Short mmCIF file of C-alpha atoms and ligand atoms in Angstrom, two decimals:
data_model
loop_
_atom_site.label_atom_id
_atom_site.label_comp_id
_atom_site.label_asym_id
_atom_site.label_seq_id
_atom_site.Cartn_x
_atom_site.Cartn_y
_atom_site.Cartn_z
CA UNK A 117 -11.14 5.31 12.91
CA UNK A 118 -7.48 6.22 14.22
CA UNK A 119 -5.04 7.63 11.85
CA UNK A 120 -1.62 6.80 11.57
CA UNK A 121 1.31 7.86 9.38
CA UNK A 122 3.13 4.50 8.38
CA UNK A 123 4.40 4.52 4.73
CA UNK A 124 4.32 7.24 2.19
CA UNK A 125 2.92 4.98 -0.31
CA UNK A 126 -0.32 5.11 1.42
CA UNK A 127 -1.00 8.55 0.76
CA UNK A 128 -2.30 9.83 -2.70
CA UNK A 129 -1.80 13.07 -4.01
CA UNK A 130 -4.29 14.45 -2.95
CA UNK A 131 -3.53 13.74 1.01
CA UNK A 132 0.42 14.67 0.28
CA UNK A 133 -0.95 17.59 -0.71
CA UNK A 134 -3.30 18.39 1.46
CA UNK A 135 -0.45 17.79 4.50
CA UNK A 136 1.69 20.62 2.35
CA UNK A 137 -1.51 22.78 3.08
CA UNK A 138 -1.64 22.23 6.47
CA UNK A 139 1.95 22.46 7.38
CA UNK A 140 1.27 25.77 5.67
CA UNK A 141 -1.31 26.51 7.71
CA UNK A 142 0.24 25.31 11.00
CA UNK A 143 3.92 27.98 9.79
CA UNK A 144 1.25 30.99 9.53
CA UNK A 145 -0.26 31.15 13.01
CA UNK A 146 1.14 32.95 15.92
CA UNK A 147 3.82 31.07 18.13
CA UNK A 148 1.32 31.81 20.95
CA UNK A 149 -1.80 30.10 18.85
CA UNK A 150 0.05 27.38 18.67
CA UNK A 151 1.13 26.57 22.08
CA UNK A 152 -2.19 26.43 22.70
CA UNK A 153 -3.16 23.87 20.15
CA UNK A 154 -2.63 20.57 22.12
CA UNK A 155 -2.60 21.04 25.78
CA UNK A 156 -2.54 18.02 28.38
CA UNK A 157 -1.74 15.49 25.25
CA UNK A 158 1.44 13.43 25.14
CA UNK A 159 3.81 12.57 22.89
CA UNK A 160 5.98 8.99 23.35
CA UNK A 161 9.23 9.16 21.06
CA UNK A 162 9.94 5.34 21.37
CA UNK A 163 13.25 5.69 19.50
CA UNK A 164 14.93 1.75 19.90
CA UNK A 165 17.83 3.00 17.85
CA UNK A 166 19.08 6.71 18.48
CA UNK A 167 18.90 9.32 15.71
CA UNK A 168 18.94 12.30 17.88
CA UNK A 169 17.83 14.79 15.28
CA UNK A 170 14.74 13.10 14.36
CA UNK A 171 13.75 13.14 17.92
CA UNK A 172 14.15 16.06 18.98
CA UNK A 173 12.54 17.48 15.54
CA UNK A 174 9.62 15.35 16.83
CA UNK A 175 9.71 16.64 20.60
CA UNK A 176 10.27 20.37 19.60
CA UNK A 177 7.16 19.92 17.47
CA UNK A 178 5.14 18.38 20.15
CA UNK A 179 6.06 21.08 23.11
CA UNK A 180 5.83 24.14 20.47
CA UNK A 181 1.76 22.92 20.26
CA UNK A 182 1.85 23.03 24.08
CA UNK A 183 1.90 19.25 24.34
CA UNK A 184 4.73 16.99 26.53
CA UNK A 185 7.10 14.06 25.50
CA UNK A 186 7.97 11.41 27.05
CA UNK A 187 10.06 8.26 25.82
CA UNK A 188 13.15 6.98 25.04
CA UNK A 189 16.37 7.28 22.58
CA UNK A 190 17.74 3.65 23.04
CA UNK A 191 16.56 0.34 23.17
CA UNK A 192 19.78 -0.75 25.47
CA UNK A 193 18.22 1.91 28.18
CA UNK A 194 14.62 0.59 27.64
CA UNK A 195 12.83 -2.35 28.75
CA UNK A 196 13.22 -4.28 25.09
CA UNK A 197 16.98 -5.03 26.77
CA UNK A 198 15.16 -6.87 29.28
CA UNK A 199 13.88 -8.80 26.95
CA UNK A 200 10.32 -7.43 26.26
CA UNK A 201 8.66 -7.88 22.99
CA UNK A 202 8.11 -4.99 20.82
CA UNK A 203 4.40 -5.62 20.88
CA UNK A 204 4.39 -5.07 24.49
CA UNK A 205 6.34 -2.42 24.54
CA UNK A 206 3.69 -0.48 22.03
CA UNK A 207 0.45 -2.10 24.54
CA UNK A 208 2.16 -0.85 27.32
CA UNK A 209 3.41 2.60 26.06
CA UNK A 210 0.02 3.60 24.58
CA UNK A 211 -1.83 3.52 28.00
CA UNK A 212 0.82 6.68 29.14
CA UNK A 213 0.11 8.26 25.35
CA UNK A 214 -1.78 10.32 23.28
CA UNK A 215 0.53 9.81 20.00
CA UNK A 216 3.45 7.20 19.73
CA UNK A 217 6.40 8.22 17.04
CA UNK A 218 8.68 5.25 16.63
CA UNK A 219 12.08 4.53 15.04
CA UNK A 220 13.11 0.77 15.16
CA UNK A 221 16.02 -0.99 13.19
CA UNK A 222 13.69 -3.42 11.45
CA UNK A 223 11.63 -2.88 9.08
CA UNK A 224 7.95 -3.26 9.31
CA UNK A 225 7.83 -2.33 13.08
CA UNK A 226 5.59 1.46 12.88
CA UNK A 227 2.98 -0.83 10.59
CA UNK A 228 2.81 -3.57 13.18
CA UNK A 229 2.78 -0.66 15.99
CA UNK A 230 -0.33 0.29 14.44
CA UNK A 231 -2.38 -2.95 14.08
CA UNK A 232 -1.28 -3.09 17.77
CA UNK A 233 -2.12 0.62 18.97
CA UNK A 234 -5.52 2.27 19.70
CA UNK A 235 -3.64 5.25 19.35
CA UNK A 236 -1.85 6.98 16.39
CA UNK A 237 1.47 6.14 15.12
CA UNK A 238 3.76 8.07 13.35
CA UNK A 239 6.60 6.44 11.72
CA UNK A 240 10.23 8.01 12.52
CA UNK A 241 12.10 5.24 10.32
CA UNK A 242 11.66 1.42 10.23
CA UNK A 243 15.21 -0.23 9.05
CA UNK A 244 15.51 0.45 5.46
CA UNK A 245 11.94 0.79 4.66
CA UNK A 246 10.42 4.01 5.57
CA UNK A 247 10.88 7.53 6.73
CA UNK A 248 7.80 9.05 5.54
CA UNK A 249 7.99 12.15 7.42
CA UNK A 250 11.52 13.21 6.05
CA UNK A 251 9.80 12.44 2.89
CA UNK A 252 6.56 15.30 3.47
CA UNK A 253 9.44 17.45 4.99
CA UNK A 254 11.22 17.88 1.68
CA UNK A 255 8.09 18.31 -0.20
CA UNK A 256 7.14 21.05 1.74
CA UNK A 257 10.32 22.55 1.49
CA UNK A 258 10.43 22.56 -2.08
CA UNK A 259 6.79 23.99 -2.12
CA UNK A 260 8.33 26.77 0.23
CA UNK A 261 11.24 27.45 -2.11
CA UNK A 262 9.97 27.70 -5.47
CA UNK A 263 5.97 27.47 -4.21
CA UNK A 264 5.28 24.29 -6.56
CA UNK A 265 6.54 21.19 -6.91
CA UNK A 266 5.75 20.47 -10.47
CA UNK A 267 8.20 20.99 -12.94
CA UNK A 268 11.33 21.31 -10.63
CA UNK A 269 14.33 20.04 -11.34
CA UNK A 270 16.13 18.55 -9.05
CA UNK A 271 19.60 16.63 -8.96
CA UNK A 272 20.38 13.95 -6.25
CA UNK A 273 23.34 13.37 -5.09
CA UNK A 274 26.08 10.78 -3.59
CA UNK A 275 24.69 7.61 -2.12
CA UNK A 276 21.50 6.86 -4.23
CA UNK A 277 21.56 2.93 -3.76
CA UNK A 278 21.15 3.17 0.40
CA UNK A 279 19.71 6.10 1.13
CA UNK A 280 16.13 5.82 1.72
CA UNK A 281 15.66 9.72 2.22
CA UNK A 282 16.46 9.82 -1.21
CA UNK A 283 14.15 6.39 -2.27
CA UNK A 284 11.32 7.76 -0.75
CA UNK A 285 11.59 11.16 -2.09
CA UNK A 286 11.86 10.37 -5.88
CA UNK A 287 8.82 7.98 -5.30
CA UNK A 288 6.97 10.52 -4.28
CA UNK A 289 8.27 12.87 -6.78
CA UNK A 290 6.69 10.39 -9.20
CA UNK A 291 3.43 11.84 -8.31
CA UNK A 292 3.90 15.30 -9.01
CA UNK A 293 4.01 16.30 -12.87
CA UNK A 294 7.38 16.62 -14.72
CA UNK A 295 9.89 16.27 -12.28
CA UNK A 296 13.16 16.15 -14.00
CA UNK A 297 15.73 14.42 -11.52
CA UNK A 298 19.35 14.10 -12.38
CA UNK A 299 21.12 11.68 -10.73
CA UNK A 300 25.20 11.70 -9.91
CA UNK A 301 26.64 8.97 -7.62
CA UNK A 302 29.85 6.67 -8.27
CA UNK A 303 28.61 3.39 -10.26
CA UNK A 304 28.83 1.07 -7.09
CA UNK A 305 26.06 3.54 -5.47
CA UNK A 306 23.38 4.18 -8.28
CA UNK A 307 19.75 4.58 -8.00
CA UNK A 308 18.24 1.04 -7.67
CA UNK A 309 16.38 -0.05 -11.31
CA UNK A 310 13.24 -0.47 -10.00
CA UNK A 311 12.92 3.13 -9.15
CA UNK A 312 13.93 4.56 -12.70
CA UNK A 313 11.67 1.82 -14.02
CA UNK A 314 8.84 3.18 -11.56
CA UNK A 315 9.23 6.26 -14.16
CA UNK A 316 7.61 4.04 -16.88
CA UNK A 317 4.06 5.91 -17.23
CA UNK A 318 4.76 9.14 -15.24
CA UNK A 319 5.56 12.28 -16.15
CA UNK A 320 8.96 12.35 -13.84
CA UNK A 321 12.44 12.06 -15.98
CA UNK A 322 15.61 10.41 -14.97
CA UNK A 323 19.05 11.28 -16.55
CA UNK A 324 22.49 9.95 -15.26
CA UNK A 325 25.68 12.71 -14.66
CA UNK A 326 29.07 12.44 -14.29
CA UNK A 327 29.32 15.97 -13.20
CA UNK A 328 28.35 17.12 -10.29
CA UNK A 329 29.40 21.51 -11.80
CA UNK A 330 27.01 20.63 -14.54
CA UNK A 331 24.34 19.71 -12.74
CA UNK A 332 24.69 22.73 -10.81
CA UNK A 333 24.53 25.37 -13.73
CA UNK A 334 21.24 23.10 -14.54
CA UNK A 335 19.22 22.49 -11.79
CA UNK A 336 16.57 23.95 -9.04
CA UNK A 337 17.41 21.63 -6.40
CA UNK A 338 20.73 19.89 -5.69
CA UNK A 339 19.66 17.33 -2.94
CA UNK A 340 23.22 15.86 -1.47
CA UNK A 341 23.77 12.62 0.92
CA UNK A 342 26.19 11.68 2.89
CA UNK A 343 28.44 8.47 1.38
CA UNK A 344 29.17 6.08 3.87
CA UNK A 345 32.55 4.34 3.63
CA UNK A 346 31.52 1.10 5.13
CA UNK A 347 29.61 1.02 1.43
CA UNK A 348 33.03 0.39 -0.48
CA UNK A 349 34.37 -2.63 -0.03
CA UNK A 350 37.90 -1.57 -1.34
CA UNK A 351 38.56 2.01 0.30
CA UNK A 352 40.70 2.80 -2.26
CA UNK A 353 37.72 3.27 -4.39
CA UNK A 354 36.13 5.57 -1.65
CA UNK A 355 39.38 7.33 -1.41
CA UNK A 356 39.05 8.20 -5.44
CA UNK A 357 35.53 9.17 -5.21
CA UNK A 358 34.62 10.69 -2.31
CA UNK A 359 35.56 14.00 -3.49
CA UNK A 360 33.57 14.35 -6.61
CA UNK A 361 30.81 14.39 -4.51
CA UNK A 362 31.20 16.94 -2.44
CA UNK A 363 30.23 20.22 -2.58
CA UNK A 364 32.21 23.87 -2.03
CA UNK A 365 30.63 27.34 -2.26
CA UNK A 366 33.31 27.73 -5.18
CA UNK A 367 31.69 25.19 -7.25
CA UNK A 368 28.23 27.59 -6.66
CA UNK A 369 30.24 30.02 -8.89
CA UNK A 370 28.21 29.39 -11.70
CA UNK A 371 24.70 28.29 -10.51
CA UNK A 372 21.35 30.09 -10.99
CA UNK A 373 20.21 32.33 -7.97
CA UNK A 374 17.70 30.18 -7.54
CA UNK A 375 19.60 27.15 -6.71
CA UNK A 376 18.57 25.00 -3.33
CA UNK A 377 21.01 22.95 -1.93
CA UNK A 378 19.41 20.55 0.48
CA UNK A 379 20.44 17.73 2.79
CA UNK A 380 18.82 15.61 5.43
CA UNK A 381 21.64 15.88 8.12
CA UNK A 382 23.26 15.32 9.68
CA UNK A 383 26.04 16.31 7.14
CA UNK A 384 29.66 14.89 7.23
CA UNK A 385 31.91 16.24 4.34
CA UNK A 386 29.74 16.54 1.47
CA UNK A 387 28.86 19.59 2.14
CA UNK A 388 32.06 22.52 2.79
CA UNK A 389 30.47 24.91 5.62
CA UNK A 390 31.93 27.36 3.13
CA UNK A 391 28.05 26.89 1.48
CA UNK A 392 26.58 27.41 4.65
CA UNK A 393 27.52 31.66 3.91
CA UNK A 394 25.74 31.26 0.38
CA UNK A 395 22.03 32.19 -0.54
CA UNK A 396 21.82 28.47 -1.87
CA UNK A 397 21.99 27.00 1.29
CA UNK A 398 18.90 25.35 2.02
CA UNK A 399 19.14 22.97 4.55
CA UNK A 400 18.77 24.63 8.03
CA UNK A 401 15.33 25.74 6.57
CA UNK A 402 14.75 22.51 5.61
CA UNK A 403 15.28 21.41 9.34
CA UNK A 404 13.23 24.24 10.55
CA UNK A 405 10.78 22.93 8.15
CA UNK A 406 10.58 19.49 9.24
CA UNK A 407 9.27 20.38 13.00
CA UNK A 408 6.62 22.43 10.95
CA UNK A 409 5.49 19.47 8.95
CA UNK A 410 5.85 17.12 12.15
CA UNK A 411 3.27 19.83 14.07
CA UNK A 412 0.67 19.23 11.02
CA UNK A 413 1.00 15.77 10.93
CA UNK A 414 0.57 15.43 15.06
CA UNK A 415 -2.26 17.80 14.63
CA UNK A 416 -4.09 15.82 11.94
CA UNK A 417 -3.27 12.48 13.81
CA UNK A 418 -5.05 13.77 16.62
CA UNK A 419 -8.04 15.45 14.87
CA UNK A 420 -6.95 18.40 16.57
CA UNK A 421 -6.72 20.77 12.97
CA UNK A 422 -6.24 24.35 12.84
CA UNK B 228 -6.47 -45.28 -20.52
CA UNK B 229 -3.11 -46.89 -20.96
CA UNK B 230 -2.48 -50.28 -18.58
CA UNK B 231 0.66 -48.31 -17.24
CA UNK B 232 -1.63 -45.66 -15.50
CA UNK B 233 -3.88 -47.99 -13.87
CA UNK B 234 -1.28 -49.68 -12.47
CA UNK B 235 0.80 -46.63 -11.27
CA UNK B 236 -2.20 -44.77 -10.27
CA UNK B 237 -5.53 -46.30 -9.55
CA UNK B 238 -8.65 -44.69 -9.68
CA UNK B 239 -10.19 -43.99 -6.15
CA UNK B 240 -13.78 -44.11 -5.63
CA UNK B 241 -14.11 -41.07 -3.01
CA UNK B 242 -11.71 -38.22 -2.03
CA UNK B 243 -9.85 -35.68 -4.57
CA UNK B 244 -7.14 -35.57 -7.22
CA UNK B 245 -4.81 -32.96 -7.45
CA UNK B 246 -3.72 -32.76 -11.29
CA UNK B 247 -1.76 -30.84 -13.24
CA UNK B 248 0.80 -30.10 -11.02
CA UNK B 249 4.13 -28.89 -12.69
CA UNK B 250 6.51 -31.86 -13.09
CA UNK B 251 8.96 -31.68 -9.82
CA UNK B 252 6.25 -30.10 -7.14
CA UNK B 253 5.02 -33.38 -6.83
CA UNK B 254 6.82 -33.86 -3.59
CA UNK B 255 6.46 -30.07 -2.54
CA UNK B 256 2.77 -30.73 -2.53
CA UNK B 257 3.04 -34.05 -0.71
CA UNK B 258 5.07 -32.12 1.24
CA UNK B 259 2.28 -30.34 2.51
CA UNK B 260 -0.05 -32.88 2.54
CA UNK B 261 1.90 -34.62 5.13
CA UNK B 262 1.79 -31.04 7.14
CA UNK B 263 -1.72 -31.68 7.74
CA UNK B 264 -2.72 -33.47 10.78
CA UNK B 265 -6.52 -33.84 9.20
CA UNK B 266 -5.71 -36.06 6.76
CA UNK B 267 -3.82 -37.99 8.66
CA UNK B 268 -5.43 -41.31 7.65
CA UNK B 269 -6.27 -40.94 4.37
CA UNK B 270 -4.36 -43.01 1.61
CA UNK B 271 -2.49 -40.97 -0.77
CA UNK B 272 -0.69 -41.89 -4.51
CA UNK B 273 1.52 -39.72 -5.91
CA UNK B 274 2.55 -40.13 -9.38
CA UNK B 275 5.46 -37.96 -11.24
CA UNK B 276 5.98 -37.21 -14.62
CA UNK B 277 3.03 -38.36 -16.66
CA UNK B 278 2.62 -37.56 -20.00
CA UNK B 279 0.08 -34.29 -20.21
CA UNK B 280 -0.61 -33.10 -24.20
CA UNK B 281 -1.13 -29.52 -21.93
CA UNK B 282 1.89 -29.56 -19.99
CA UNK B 283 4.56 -32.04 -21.43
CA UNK B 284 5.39 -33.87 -18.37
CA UNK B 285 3.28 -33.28 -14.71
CA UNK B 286 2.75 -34.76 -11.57
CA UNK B 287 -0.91 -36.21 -9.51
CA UNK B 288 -1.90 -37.03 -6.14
CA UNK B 289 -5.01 -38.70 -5.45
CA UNK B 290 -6.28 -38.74 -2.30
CA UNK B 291 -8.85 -40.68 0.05
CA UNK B 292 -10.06 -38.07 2.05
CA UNK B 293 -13.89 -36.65 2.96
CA UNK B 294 -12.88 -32.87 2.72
CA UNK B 295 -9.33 -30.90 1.80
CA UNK B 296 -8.55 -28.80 4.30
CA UNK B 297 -8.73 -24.55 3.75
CA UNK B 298 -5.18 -24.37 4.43
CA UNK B 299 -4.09 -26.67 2.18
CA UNK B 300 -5.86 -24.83 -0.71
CA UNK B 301 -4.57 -21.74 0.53
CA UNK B 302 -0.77 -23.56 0.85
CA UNK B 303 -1.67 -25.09 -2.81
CA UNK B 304 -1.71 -21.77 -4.17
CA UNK B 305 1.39 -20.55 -2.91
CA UNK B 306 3.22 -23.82 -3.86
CA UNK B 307 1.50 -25.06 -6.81
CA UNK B 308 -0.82 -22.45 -8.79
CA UNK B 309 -2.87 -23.53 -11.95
CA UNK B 310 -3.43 -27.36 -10.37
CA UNK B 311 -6.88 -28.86 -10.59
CA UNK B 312 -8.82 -29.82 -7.63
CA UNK B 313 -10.90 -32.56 -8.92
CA UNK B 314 -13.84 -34.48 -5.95
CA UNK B 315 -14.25 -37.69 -7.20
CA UNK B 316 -17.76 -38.99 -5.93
CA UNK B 317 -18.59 -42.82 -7.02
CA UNK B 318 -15.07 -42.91 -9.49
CA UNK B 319 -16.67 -40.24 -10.99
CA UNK B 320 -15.61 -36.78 -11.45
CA UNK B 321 -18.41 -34.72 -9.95
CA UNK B 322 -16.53 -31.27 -9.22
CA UNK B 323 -13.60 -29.13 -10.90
CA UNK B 324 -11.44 -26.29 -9.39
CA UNK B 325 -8.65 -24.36 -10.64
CA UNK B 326 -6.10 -22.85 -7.71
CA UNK B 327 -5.54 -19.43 -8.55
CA UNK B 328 -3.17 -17.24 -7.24
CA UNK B 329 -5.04 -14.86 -4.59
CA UNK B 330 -4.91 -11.73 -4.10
CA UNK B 331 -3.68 -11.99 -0.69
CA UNK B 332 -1.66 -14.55 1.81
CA UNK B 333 -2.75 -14.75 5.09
CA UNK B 334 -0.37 -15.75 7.31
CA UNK B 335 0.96 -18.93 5.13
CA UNK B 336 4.51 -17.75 5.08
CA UNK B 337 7.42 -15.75 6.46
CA UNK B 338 8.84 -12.59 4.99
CA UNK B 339 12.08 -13.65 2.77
CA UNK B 340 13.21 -10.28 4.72
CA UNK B 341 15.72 -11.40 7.99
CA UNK B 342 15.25 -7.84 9.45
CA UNK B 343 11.54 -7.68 8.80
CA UNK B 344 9.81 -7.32 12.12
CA UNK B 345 7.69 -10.12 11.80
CA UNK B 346 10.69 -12.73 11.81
CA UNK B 347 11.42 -10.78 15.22
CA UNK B 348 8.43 -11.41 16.70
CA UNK B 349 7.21 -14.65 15.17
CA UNK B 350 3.58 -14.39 16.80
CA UNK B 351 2.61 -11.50 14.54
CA UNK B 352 0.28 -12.31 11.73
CA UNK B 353 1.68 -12.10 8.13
CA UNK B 354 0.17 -10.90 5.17
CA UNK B 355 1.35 -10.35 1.59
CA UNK B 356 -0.42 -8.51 -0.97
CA UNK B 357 0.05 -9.28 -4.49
CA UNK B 358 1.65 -5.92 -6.57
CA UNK B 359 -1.56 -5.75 -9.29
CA UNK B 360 -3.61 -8.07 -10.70
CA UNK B 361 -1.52 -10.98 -12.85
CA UNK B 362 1.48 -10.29 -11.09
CA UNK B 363 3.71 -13.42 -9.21
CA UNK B 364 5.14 -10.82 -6.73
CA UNK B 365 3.57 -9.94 -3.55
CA UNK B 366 4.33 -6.95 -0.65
CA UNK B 367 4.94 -7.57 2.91
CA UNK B 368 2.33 -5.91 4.57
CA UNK B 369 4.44 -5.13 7.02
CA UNK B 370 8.60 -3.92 6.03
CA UNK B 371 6.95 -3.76 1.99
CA UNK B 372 9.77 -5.67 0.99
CA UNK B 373 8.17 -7.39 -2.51
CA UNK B 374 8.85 -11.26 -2.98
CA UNK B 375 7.85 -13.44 -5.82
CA UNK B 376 5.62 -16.31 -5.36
CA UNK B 377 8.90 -18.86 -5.63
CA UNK B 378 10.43 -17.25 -2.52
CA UNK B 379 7.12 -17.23 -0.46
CA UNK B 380 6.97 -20.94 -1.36
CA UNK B 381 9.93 -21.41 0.08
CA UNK B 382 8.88 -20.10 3.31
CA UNK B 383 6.01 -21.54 4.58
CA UNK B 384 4.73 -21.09 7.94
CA UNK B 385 3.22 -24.11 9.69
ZN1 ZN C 672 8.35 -8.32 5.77
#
């Protein structure tokens, strides 16, 4: 049976963890190795609403195995603005594919790709829903940083209502024992219930901050994200906020050397480029990282393991 | 049995009584009754707000029909869980179901989600699965975006 990456709540434990092992894997061999690892296969990046960096994680991936892209960045340029249905844009794409990674503005669209495709689907965002291989991405870049996941603790920051980066990641943080997550966003742009409720039964701890500092002097991991102004419907309330959650290499000052700051970019002001100059910045690694853990999962999807 | 109910509601000799419905999805379920082209022909009584010692106050339908159609059942349990599906055979009672909730709706509604993909291309298939076992809210098997039972009811497919 064909695989296909679709949610991260269809993988256990087990498979997250066995895609941190192969991502691994895939980082250890030889840039030559790997060039060699998927020769004459194609990769379509169907991408009906542009997010440039996800694409081109996806397509650097791809040709670093040896493999091509093809596809497109925007559904005005494609045939959908002619009026074709998704579904035929997925029957028609996978007769010129090996692998199809699609981002789509509404959600559900990868799973139905997938009951459509004979050929594997990875998921590059569906609306709101799902962007499950940001989600591995992190993981393995908190595996690289402090070589476990377990125990970490990890403060997220800014928008936690919206940001599915940061939904997905504490759900699957939820799996992994004793995560202690500290979360720090204005009151208009907290954490959704359901996911501190989710807790309930885990091991994983939640614990509201005002203080971004304090978290800071506290914490393995501060994950920031970017908050949006269209969010606040009176700006003056974004004016008041926006800079308590932001971060400057001053504010570092007093953190533990071990101290990760990460961010799923593209960044806007949350993050000074002052930090960029400090040993906690994480999150060029953590781009690096995610064409690593996009090379494992293409590999696995097309049974073509190292 | 009281005068009252034989005249409101007379007992049939063949076809099926719905009972137990929760007062005020009376009409929801007739509602669907009159969705099916099958049963076109048959003669149907609905009565609202009896007296039930189990229920307070509920609502029947009796119908003169050989068979209920599946998707009725399947409608019936998205609509109207815990009725009883009674065939009468000769006036009699001769078989008893309960409509459970199922585990799983096939294509009997549309996701309460605008942006889900499946209200974008209205040919595709729906299924929900319910959360766990006992629970009243289901996942879109396609955007995941959980509804309870109430909003599924409220959009029914065909
Ligand atoms: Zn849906």
């Amino acid at each position: 049976m064909k695989k296909d990456l679709i949610s991260i709540d269809d993988l256990g434990l087990e498979q997250i963890l066995d895609y941190l092992d192969l991502a691994a894997r895939v980082e250890a061999l030889p840039a030559e190795k790997k060039a060699g690892l998927l020769p004459g296969k194609i990769l379509a990046t169907l991408f009906f609403e542009p997010s440039t960096r996800t694409r081109l994680s996806f397509e650097s991936a791809m040709c670093r195995l040896g493999g091509r892209v093809i596809g497109f960045s925007e559904a005005a340029n494609s045939s959908t603005a002619k009026g074709e249905s998704f579904s035929d844009t997925i029957r028609t794409v996978e007769q010129y594919a090996d692998v199809i990674a699609v981002r789509h503005p509404k959600e559900g669209t990868a799973r139905l790709a997938a009951e459509i495709a004979g050929i594997p689907i990875l998921n590059a965002g569906d609306g709101a829903n799902q962007h499950p291989t940001q989600t591995l991405l992190d993981l393995y870049t908190l595996r690289k940083f402090f070589g476990r996941v377990d125990g970490l603790k990890i403060a997220l920051v800014g928008d936690l209502k919206y940001s599915r980066t940061i939904h997905s990641l504490c759900r699957a943080l939820l799996a992994f024992d004793g995560v202690a997550m500290t979360l720090i966003s204005p009151e208009s742009l907290r954490l959704p219930g359901y996911l501190t409720k989710a807790a309930a039964g885990t091991t994983a701890t939640f614990r509201e901050s005002e203080s971004l500092v304090d978290a800071l002097r506290d914490s393995d991991v501060v994950y920031m994200t970017r908050i949006q102004k269209e969010r606040f419907p009176d700006l003056v309330e974004y004016e008041k906020v926006k800079d308590c959650y932001r971060l400057e290499a001053k504010m570092l000052a007093g953190a533990p050397a071990r101290l990760k700051v990460l961010h799923p970019l593209p960044r806007v002001n949350e993050i000074s480029p002052d930090v960029d100059a400090t040993p906690h910045a994480g999150y060029f690694e953590q781009a690096r990282n995610g064409v690593i853990m996009r090379q494992a999962l293409i590999l696995d999807l097309l049974d073509a393991r190292p | 049995m009281t005068p009252q109910n034989i005249l409101l509601i007379p007992k049939i000799e063949r076809g099926f009584v719905i009972d137990h419905i929760v007062a005020g999805l009376g009409i929801p379920v007739m509602a669907l009754i009159g969705r099916r082209p099958e049963l076109g022909d048959a003669v149907v009584t609905l009565g609202l707000n009896y007296k039930s010692t189990r229920m307070g106050r509920k609502d029947m339908i009796k119908l003169q029909a050989d068979a209920l159609p599946e998707r009725l059942l399947q409608m019936l349990a998205l609509v109207s869980p815990g009725v009883t599906i009674k065939r009468i055979a000769n006036f009699e009672v001769v078989e008893k179901v309960v409509i459970q909730v199922p585990e799983l709706f096939d294509n009997l509604a549309r996701c309460i989600n605008p942006n889900c993909i499946t209200n974008g291309e209205p040919h595709v298939a729906t299924r929900f699965k319910r959360l766990e076992s006992g629970s009243k809210h289901f996942k879109c098997g396609h955007c995941e975006r959980v509804c309870s039972l109430a909003e599924l009811a409220g959009h029914l497919k065909a």
